[in-house]
């Protein structure tokens, strides 16, 4: 993929879907920013800097850093899932406004394609890919482990069924 000119002629469907999900995330971010800017124009909104120094600057910075780090971790986590597995929808994030008035991701999920093909070899490949996609991030969640476990169970069932067909 040519990143500079964004030429999509020679990329896979998964890579294209991943690129689309990134573009959708960028659009949502722009929409949220415009929405917040609309709120700021109303009379009842006070800018954080206009409040005065009735808060501890170090606390403010500590909380802001937590929001920023959480946003980075969550986006990275979900993008790892999406880049390895076949997704059925763009990445979805849950946002919260930080102390600086910006929106930060505080949660997210990606819908992986969990359908199983009829061809046993294709099914086995897809289940392996699903397991890799769900356990790829270093901070695997309970939901991620459930998907990996289900993929393993389906693979076992597939192997049992394959053994029964051979008899």
Coordinates of N, CA, C and O in Angstrom, one line a residue:
X1 N 0.9 -1.2 0.0 CA 0.0 0.0 0.0 C 0.9 1.2 0.0 O 1.8 1.3 0.8
X2 N 0.6 2.1 -0.9 CA 1.3 3.4 -1.0 C 0.7 4.4 0.0 O -0.3 4.9 -0.3
X3 N 1.4 4.6 1.1 CA 0.8 5.5 2.2 C 0.8 6.9 1.7 O -0.2 7.7 2.1
X4 N 1.7 7.3 0.9 CA 1.8 8.7 0.6 C 0.6 9.1 -0.3 O -0.1 10.1 -0.1
X5 N 0.3 8.3 -1.4 CA -0.7 8.7 -2.3 C -2.0 7.9 -2.0 O -3.0 8.1 -2.6
X6 N -2.0 7.1 -1.0 CA -3.1 6.2 -0.5 C -3.7 5.5 -1.7 O -4.9 5.5 -2.0
X7 N -2.9 4.8 -2.4 CA -3.3 4.0 -3.6 C -3.7 2.6 -3.0 O -2.9 1.9 -2.4
X8 N -5.0 2.2 -3.2 CA -5.5 1.0 -2.6 C -5.7 -0.1 -3.6 O -6.4 -1.1 -3.4
X9 N -5.0 -0.1 -4.7 CA -5.1 -1.1 -5.8 C -4.7 -2.5 -5.3 O -5.3 -3.5 -5.7
X10 N -3.6 -2.6 -4.6 CA -3.0 -3.9 -4.3 C -3.1 -4.2 -2.8 O -2.1 -4.7 -2.2
X11 N -4.2 -4.0 -2.1 CA -4.3 -4.4 -0.7 C -5.4 -5.3 -0.5 O -6.3 -5.4 -1.3
X12 N -5.4 -6.1 0.6 CA -6.4 -7.1 0.8 C -7.7 -6.4 1.4 O -7.7 -5.2 1.8
X13 N -8.7 -7.2 1.4 CA -10.0 -6.7 1.9 C -9.9 -6.3 3.4 O -10.4 -5.2 3.8
X14 N -9.2 -7.1 4.2 CA -9.0 -6.8 5.6 C -8.2 -5.5 5.8 O -8.6 -4.6 6.6
X15 N -7.2 -5.3 5.0 CA -6.4 -4.0 5.1 C -7.3 -2.8 4.7 O -7.2 -1.8 5.3
X16 N -8.1 -3.0 3.6 CA -9.0 -1.9 3.2 C -10.1 -1.6 4.3 O -10.3 -0.5 4.6
X17 N -10.6 -2.7 4.9 CA -11.6 -2.5 5.9 C -11.0 -1.8 7.1 O -11.6 -0.9 7.7
X18 N -9.7 -2.1 7.4 CA -9.0 -1.5 8.5 C -8.8 0.0 8.2 O -9.0 0.9 9.0
X19 N -8.4 0.3 7.0 CA -8.2 1.7 6.5 C -9.5 2.5 6.6 O -9.6 3.6 7.1
X20 N -10.6 1.8 6.2 CA -11.9 2.4 6.3 C -12.3 2.7 7.7 O -12.9 3.8 8.0
X21 N -12.0 1.8 8.6 CA -12.4 2.0 10.0 C -11.6 3.2 10.6 O -12.1 3.9 11.4
X22 N -10.3 3.3 10.2 CA -9.5 4.5 10.6 C -10.2 5.8 10.1 O -10.2 6.7 10.8
X23 N -10.6 5.8 8.8 CA -11.2 7.0 8.3 C -12.5 7.3 9.0 O -12.8 8.5 9.3
X24 N -13.3 6.3 9.3 CA -14.6 6.5 10.1 C -14.2 7.1 11.5 O -14.9 8.0 11.9
X25 N -13.2 6.6 12.1 CA -12.8 7.1 13.4 C -12.4 8.6 13.3 O -12.7 9.4 14.2
X26 N -11.7 8.9 12.2 CA -11.3 10.3 12.0 C -12.5 11.2 11.8 O -12.5 12.3 12.4
X27 N -13.5 10.7 11.1 CA -14.7 11.5 10.8 C -15.4 11.7 12.1 O -16.0 12.8 12.4
X28 N -15.6 10.6 13.0 CA -16.3 10.7 14.2 C -15.6 11.8 15.1 O -16.2 12.5 15.8
X29 N -14.2 11.8 15.1 CA -13.5 12.7 15.9 C -13.7 14.1 15.5 O -13.9 15.0 16.3
X30 N -13.8 14.3 14.2 CA -14.1 15.7 13.7 C -15.5 16.1 14.1 O -15.7 17.2 14.5
X31 N -16.5 15.2 13.9 CA -17.9 15.5 14.3 C -18.0 15.8 15.8 O -18.7 16.8 16.2
X32 N -17.3 15.1 16.6 CA -17.3 15.3 18.1 C -16.7 16.7 18.4 O -17.1 17.4 19.2
X33 N -15.6 17.0 17.7 CA -14.9 18.3 17.9 C -15.8 19.4 17.6 O -16.0 20.4 18.3
X34 N -16.5 19.3 16.4 CA -17.5 20.3 16.0 C -18.6 20.4 17.0 O -19.1 21.5 17.3
X35 N -19.0 19.3 17.5 CA -20.1 19.3 18.5 C -19.7 20.0 19.8 O -20.4 20.9 20.3
X36 N -18.5 19.8 20.2 CA -18.0 20.4 21.4 C -17.8 21.9 21.2 O -18.1 22.7 22.0
X37 N -17.3 22.3 20.0 CA -17.1 23.7 19.7 C -18.5 24.4 19.7 O -18.5 25.6 20.1
X38 N -19.5 23.7 19.3 CA -20.9 24.3 19.3 C -21.3 24.6 20.7 O -21.9 25.6 21.1
X39 N -21.0 23.6 21.6 CA -21.3 23.8 23.1 C -20.6 25.0 23.7 O -21.1 25.7 24.4
X40 N -19.3 25.1 23.3 CA -18.4 26.1 23.9 C -19.0 27.5 23.6 O -18.7 28.5 24.3
X41 N -19.7 27.7 22.5 CA -20.2 29.0 22.1 C -21.4 29.4 22.9 O -21.7 30.6 22.9
X42 N -22.0 28.5 23.6 CA -23.1 28.8 24.4 C -22.7 29.6 25.7 O -21.6 29.4 26.2
X43 N -23.6 30.4 26.2 CA -23.2 31.3 27.4 C -22.9 30.5 28.6 O -22.1 31.0 29.4
X44 N -23.5 29.3 28.8 CA -23.3 28.6 30.1 C -22.0 27.9 30.2 O -21.6 27.3 31.2
X45 N -21.2 27.8 29.1 CA -20.0 27.0 29.1 C -18.8 27.9 29.5 O -18.6 29.0 29.0
X46 N -18.0 27.4 30.5 CA -16.9 28.1 30.9 C -15.6 27.4 30.4 O -15.5 26.2 30.5
X47 N -14.7 28.1 29.9 CA -13.5 27.6 29.4 C -12.7 27.1 30.7 O -12.7 27.8 31.7
X48 N -11.9 26.0 30.6 CA -11.2 25.6 31.8 C -10.2 26.6 32.3 O -10.0 26.8 33.5
X49 N -9.6 27.4 31.4 CA -8.7 28.4 31.8 C -9.3 29.6 32.4 O -8.7 30.4 33.1
X50 N -10.6 29.9 32.1 CA -11.3 31.0 32.7 C -11.8 30.8 34.1 O -12.3 31.7 34.8
X51 N -11.7 29.5 34.6 CA -12.2 29.2 35.9 C -11.2 29.8 37.0 O -11.6 30.1 38.1
X52 N -10.0 30.0 36.6 CA -9.1 30.5 37.5 C -8.2 29.3 38.1 O -8.4 28.2 37.6
X53 N -7.4 29.6 39.0 CA -6.5 28.5 39.5 C -7.1 28.0 40.8 O -6.4 27.9 41.8
X54 N -8.4 27.6 40.8 CA -9.0 27.0 42.0 C -8.8 25.5 42.0 O -9.6 24.7 42.6
X55 N -7.8 25.0 41.2 CA -7.5 23.6 41.2 C -6.0 23.4 41.2 O -5.3 24.3 40.8
X56 N -5.6 22.3 41.5 CA -4.1 22.0 41.6 C -3.7 21.6 40.1 O -4.2 20.7 39.5
X57 N -2.7 22.4 39.6 CA -2.2 22.2 38.3 C -1.6 20.8 38.1 O -1.8 20.2 37.0
X58 N -1.0 20.3 39.1 CA -0.4 19.0 39.0 C -1.5 17.9 38.9 O -1.4 16.9 38.2
X59 N -2.6 18.1 39.7 CA -3.7 17.1 39.6 C -4.3 17.2 38.2 O -4.6 16.2 37.6
X60 N -4.5 18.4 37.7 CA -5.1 18.6 36.4 C -4.2 17.8 35.4 O -4.8 17.1 34.5
X61 N -2.9 18.0 35.4 CA -2.0 17.4 34.5 C -2.0 15.9 34.6 O -2.0 15.1 33.6
X62 N -2.1 15.4 35.9 CA -2.1 13.9 36.1 C -3.4 13.3 35.6 O -3.3 12.3 34.9
X63 N -4.5 13.9 35.8 CA -5.8 13.4 35.2 C -5.8 13.5 33.7 O -6.2 12.5 33.0
X64 N -5.3 14.6 33.2 CA -5.2 14.7 31.7 C -4.3 13.6 31.1 O -4.6 13.0 30.1
X65 N -3.2 13.4 31.7 CA -2.3 12.3 31.2 C -2.9 11.0 31.3 O -2.7 10.1 30.4
X66 N -3.7 10.7 32.3 CA -4.4 9.4 32.4 C -5.4 9.3 31.2 O -5.5 8.2 30.6
X67 N -6.1 10.3 30.9 CA -7.1 10.3 29.8 C -6.3 10.1 28.5 O -6.7 9.2 27.7
X68 N -5.2 10.8 28.3 CA -4.4 10.6 27.1 C -3.9 9.2 26.9 O -3.9 8.6 25.9
X69 N -3.3 8.7 28.0 CA -2.7 7.3 28.0 C -3.8 6.3 27.7 O -3.6 5.3 27.0
X70 N -4.9 6.4 28.4 CA -6.0 5.5 28.2 C -6.5 5.5 26.8 O -6.7 4.5 26.1
X71 N -6.6 6.7 26.2 CA -7.0 6.8 24.8 C -6.1 6.1 23.9 O -6.5 5.4 23.0
X72 N -4.8 6.3 24.1 CA -3.8 5.7 23.2 C -3.9 4.1 23.4 O -3.8 3.4 22.4
X73 N -4.0 3.7 24.6 CA -4.0 2.2 24.9 C -5.2 1.6 24.2 O -5.1 0.5 23.6
X74 N -6.4 2.2 24.4 CA -7.6 1.6 23.9 C -7.6 1.6 22.4 O -8.0 0.6 21.7
X75 N -7.2 2.7 21.7 CA -7.2 2.7 20.3 C -6.2 1.7 19.7 O -6.5 1.0 18.8
X76 N -5.0 1.6 20.3 CA -4.0 0.6 19.9 C -4.6 -0.8 20.1 O -4.5 -1.7 19.2
X77 N -5.2 -1.1 21.2 CA -5.8 -2.4 21.5 C -6.8 -2.8 20.4 O -6.7 -3.9 19.8
X78 N -7.7 -1.9 20.1 CA -8.8 -2.3 19.2 C -8.2 -2.3 17.7 O -8.7 -3.2 16.9
X79 N -7.2 -1.5 17.4 CA -6.7 -1.5 16.1 C -5.9 -2.8 15.8 O -5.8 -3.3 14.7
X80 N -5.3 -3.3 16.9 CA -4.5 -4.6 16.8 C -5.6 -5.7 16.4 O -5.3 -6.5 15.5
X81 N -6.7 -5.8 17.1 CA -7.7 -6.7 16.8 C -8.1 -6.6 15.4 O -8.2 -7.6 14.6
X82 N -8.5 -5.4 14.9 CA -9.0 -5.2 13.6 C -7.9 -5.5 12.5 O -8.3 -5.9 11.4
X83 N -6.7 -5.3 12.8 CA -5.7 -5.5 11.8 C -5.4 -7.0 11.5 O -5.0 -7.4 10.5
X84 N -5.7 -7.8 12.5 CA -5.4 -9.3 12.4 C -6.6 -10.0 12.0 O -6.6 -10.9 11.1
X85 N -7.8 -9.7 12.5 CA -9.0 -10.4 12.2 C -9.9 -9.7 11.2 O -9.7 -8.5 10.9
X86 N -10.8 -10.5 10.6 CA -11.7 -9.9 9.6 C -12.9 -9.3 10.4 O -13.5 -10.0 11.2
X87 N -13.1 -8.0 10.2 CA -14.1 -7.3 11.0 C -15.4 -7.2 10.1 O -15.4 -7.2 8.9
X88 N -16.5 -7.0 10.8 CA -17.8 -6.8 10.2 C -18.3 -5.4 10.3 O -19.4 -5.1 9.7
X89 N -17.6 -4.6 11.0 CA -18.0 -3.2 11.2 C -16.8 -2.4 11.6 O -15.8 -3.0 12.1
X90 N -16.8 -1.1 11.5 CA -15.7 -0.3 12.0 C -15.5 -0.4 13.5 O -16.5 -0.7 14.2
X91 N -14.4 0.0 13.9 CA -14.1 0.0 15.4 C -15.0 1.0 16.0 O -15.2 2.1 15.5
X92 N -15.6 0.7 17.2 CA -16.5 1.6 17.9 C -15.8 2.0 19.2 O -15.4 1.1 20.0
X93 N -15.8 3.2 19.5 CA -15.2 3.7 20.8 C -16.3 4.4 21.6 O -17.2 5.0 21.1
X94 N -16.1 4.3 22.9 CA -16.8 5.1 23.9 C -16.0 6.2 24.4 O -14.8 6.0 24.7
X95 N -16.5 7.4 24.4 CA -15.7 8.6 24.7 C -16.2 9.3 26.0 O -17.3 9.2 26.4
X96 N -15.2 10.0 26.6 CA -15.5 10.8 27.7 C -14.7 12.1 27.6 O -13.6 12.1 27.1
X97 N -15.3 13.2 28.0 CA -14.7 14.5 27.9 C -13.6 14.6 29.0 O -13.9 14.3 30.2
X98 N -12.4 15.0 28.6 CA -11.3 15.1 29.6 C -11.4 16.5 30.2 O -12.2 17.4 29.8
X99 N -10.5 16.8 31.2 CA -10.5 18.0 31.9 C -10.2 19.2 31.0 O -10.4 20.4 31.3
X100 N -9.6 18.9 29.8 CA -9.2 20.0 28.8 C -10.3 20.2 27.8 O -10.1 21.0 26.9
X101 N -11.5 19.5 28.0 CA -12.6 19.7 27.0 C -12.5 18.9 25.8 O -13.4 18.9 25.0
X102 N -11.5 18.1 25.6 CA -11.4 17.2 24.5 C -12.0 15.8 24.8 O -12.1 15.5 26.0
X103 N -12.4 15.1 23.8 CA -13.0 13.8 23.9 C -11.9 12.7 23.9 O -11.0 12.8 23.0
X104 N -11.9 11.8 24.8 CA -10.9 10.7 24.9 C -11.6 9.4 24.9 O -12.7 9.2 25.5
X105 N -11.0 8.4 24.2 CA -11.6 7.0 24.2 C -11.4 6.4 25.5 O -10.3 6.4 26.1
X106 N -12.5 5.9 26.1 CA -12.4 5.2 27.4 C -12.8 3.8 27.3 O -12.7 3.0 28.3
X107 N -13.2 3.4 26.1 CA -13.6 2.0 25.9 C -13.7 1.8 24.4 O -13.8 2.8 23.6
X108 N -13.8 0.6 24.0 CA -14.0 0.3 22.6 C -14.2 -1.1 22.3 O -14.0 -2.0 23.1
X109 N -14.7 -1.4 21.1 CA -14.8 -2.8 20.7 C -14.8 -2.9 19.1 O -15.1 -1.9 18.5
X110 N -14.5 -4.0 18.7 CA -14.4 -4.3 17.2 C -15.2 -5.6 17.0 O -15.1 -6.5 17.8
X111 N -16.1 -5.6 16.0 CA -16.8 -6.8 15.7 C -16.0 -7.7 14.7 O -15.9 -7.3 13.6
X112 N -15.6 -8.8 15.2 CA -14.9 -9.7 14.4 C -15.9 -10.7 13.8 O -16.9 -11.0 14.4
X113 N -15.6 -11.1 12.5 CA -16.4 -12.0 11.8 C -16.2 -13.4 12.4 O -15.2 -14.0 12.3
X114 N -17.3 -13.9 13.1 CA -17.2 -15.2 13.8 C -17.9 -16.3 13.0 O -18.0 -17.4 13.5
X115 N -18.3 -16.0 11.8 CA -19.0 -17.1 11.0 C -18.0 -18.1 10.6 O -16.8 -17.8 10.4
X116 N -18.5 -19.4 10.5 CA -17.6 -20.5 10.2 C -17.9 -21.0 8.8 O -19.0 -21.4 8.5
X117 N -16.9 -21.0 7.9 CA -17.1 -21.5 6.5 C -17.4 -23.0 6.6 O -17.1 -23.8 7.5
X118 N -18.1 -23.5 5.5 CA -18.4 -25.0 5.4 C -17.2 -25.8 5.1 O -17.1 -27.0 5.5
X119 N -16.2 -25.3 4.4 CA -15.0 -26.0 4.1 C -14.2 -26.1 5.4 O -13.8 -25.1 6.0
X120 N -13.8 -27.4 5.8 CA -13.1 -27.6 7.0 C -11.7 -26.9 7.1 O -11.4 -26.4 8.1
X121 N -11.0 -26.9 6.0 CA -9.7 -26.2 6.0 C -9.8 -24.7 6.1 O -9.1 -24.1 6.9
X122 N -10.8 -24.1 5.4 CA -11.1 -22.7 5.5 C -11.6 -22.4 6.9 O -11.2 -21.3 7.5
X123 N -12.4 -23.3 7.5 CA -12.9 -23.0 8.9 C -11.8 -23.1 9.9 O -11.7 -22.2 10.8
X124 N -10.9 -24.0 9.7 CA -9.7 -24.1 10.7 C -8.9 -22.9 10.6 O -8.5 -22.3 11.6
X125 N -8.6 -22.4 9.3 CA -7.8 -21.2 9.2 C -8.5 -20.0 9.8 O -7.8 -19.2 10.5
X126 N -9.8 -19.9 9.6 CA -10.5 -18.7 10.1 C -10.5 -18.8 11.7 O -10.4 -17.7 12.3
X127 N -10.7 -20.0 12.2 CA -10.7 -20.1 13.7 C -9.4 -19.7 14.3 O -9.3 -19.1 15.3
X128 N -8.3 -20.1 13.6 CA -6.9 -19.8 14.1 C -6.8 -18.3 14.0 O -6.2 -17.6 14.9
X129 N -7.2 -17.7 12.9 CA -7.1 -16.2 12.7 C -7.9 -15.5 13.8 O -7.5 -14.5 14.3
X130 N -9.1 -16.0 14.1 CA -10.0 -15.4 15.1 C -9.3 -15.4 16.5 O -9.3 -14.5 17.2
X131 N -8.7 -16.6 16.8 CA -8.0 -16.7 18.1 C -6.8 -15.7 18.1 O -6.6 -15.1 19.1
X132 N -6.0 -15.7 17.0 CA -4.9 -14.7 17.0 C -5.3 -13.3 17.2 O -4.7 -12.5 17.9
X133 N -6.4 -12.9 16.5 CA -6.9 -11.6 16.5 C -7.4 -11.2 17.9 O -7.2 -10.1 18.4
X134 N -8.1 -12.2 18.6 CA -8.6 -11.9 19.9 C -7.6 -11.8 21.0 O -7.8 -11.2 22.0
X135 N -6.5 -12.5 20.8 CA -5.4 -12.6 21.9 C -4.2 -11.8 21.5 O -3.2 -11.8 22.3
X136 N -4.2 -11.0 20.4 CA -3.0 -10.3 20.0 C -2.6 -9.2 20.9 O -1.4 -9.1 21.2
X137 N -3.5 -8.4 21.4 CA -3.0 -7.3 22.3 C -2.4 -7.8 23.6 O -2.8 -8.9 24.0
X138 N -1.5 -7.1 24.1 CA -0.8 -7.6 25.4 C -1.8 -7.6 26.6 O -1.6 -8.3 27.5
X139 N -2.8 -6.7 26.6 CA -3.7 -6.6 27.7 C -5.1 -7.2 27.2 O -6.0 -6.5 27.0
X140 N -5.1 -8.5 27.2 CA -6.3 -9.2 26.8 C -7.4 -9.1 27.8 O -7.2 -9.3 29.0
X141 N -8.6 -8.7 27.3 CA -9.7 -8.6 28.2 C -10.5 -9.9 28.4 O -10.2 -10.9 27.7
X142 N -11.5 -9.9 29.3 CA -12.3 -11.1 29.4 C -13.1 -11.4 28.2 O -13.2 -12.6 27.8
X143 N -13.6 -10.4 27.5 CA -14.3 -10.6 26.3 C -13.4 -11.2 25.2 O -13.8 -12.1 24.4
X144 N -12.1 -10.7 25.2 CA -11.2 -11.3 24.2 C -10.9 -12.7 24.5 O -10.8 -13.6 23.6
X145 N -10.7 -13.1 25.7 CA -10.5 -14.5 26.1 C -11.7 -15.4 25.8 O -11.5 -16.5 25.4
X146 N -12.9 -14.8 26.0 CA -14.1 -15.6 25.6 C -14.1 -15.9 24.1 O -14.5 -17.1 23.7
X147 N -13.7 -15.0 23.3 CA -13.7 -15.2 21.8 C -12.6 -16.3 21.5 O -12.9 -17.2 20.7
X148 N -11.5 -16.2 22.1 CA -10.4 -17.1 21.9 C -10.8 -18.5 22.3 O -10.6 -19.5 21.6
X149 N -11.5 -18.6 23.5 CA -11.9 -19.9 24.0 C -13.0 -20.5 23.1 O -12.9 -21.7 22.8
X150 N -13.9 -19.7 22.6 CA -14.9 -20.2 21.7 C -14.3 -20.6 20.4 O -14.7 -21.7 19.8
X151 N -13.3 -19.9 19.9 CA -12.6 -20.4 18.7 C -12.0 -21.7 18.9 O -12.0 -22.6 18.0
X152 N -11.3 -21.9 20.0 CA -10.7 -23.2 20.4 C -11.7 -24.3 20.4 O -11.5 -25.4 19.9
X153 N -12.8 -24.1 21.1 CA -13.9 -25.1 21.2 C -14.4 -25.4 19.8 O -14.7 -26.6 19.5
X154 N -14.7 -24.4 19.0 CA -15.2 -24.7 17.6 C -14.1 -25.5 16.8 O -14.5 -26.3 16.0
X155 N -12.9 -25.2 17.0 CA -11.8 -25.9 16.3 C -11.8 -27.4 16.7 O -11.7 -28.3 15.9
X156 N -12.0 -27.6 18.0 CA -12.0 -29.0 18.6 C -13.3 -29.7 18.0 O -13.1 -30.9 17.5
X157 N -14.4 -29.1 18.0 CA -15.6 -29.7 17.4 C -15.4 -30.0 15.9 O -15.8 -31.0 15.4
X158 N -14.7 -29.1 15.2 CA -14.5 -29.2 13.8 C -13.6 -30.5 13.6 O -13.8 -31.3 12.7
X159 N -12.6 -30.7 14.4 CA -11.7 -31.8 14.3 C -12.4 -33.1 14.7 O -12.2 -34.1 14.0
X160 N -13.3 -33.0 15.7 CA -14.1 -34.2 16.0 C -15.0 -34.6 14.9 O -15.1 -35.8 14.5
X161 N -15.7 -33.6 14.3 CA -16.5 -33.9 13.2 C -15.8 -34.4 12.0 O -16.2 -35.3 11.2
X162 N -14.6 -33.9 11.7 CA -13.7 -34.4 10.7 C -13.3 -35.9 10.9 O -13.3 -36.6 9.9
X163 N -13.1 -36.2 12.1 CA -12.7 -37.6 12.5 C -13.9 -38.5 12.3 O -13.8 -39.7 11.8
X164 N -15.1 -38.0 12.6 CA -16.3 -38.8 12.4 C -16.6 -39.1 10.9 O -17.1 -40.1 10.5
X165 N -16.3 -38.1 10.1 CA -16.6 -38.2 8.7 C -15.7 -39.2 8.0 O -16.0 -39.8 7.0
X166 N -14.5 -39.3 8.6 CA -13.5 -40.3 8.0 C -13.8 -41.7 8.3 O -13.4 -42.6 7.6
X167 N -14.6 -42.0 9.4 CA -15.0 -43.3 9.7 C -15.9 -44.0 8.8 O -16.7 -43.5 8.2

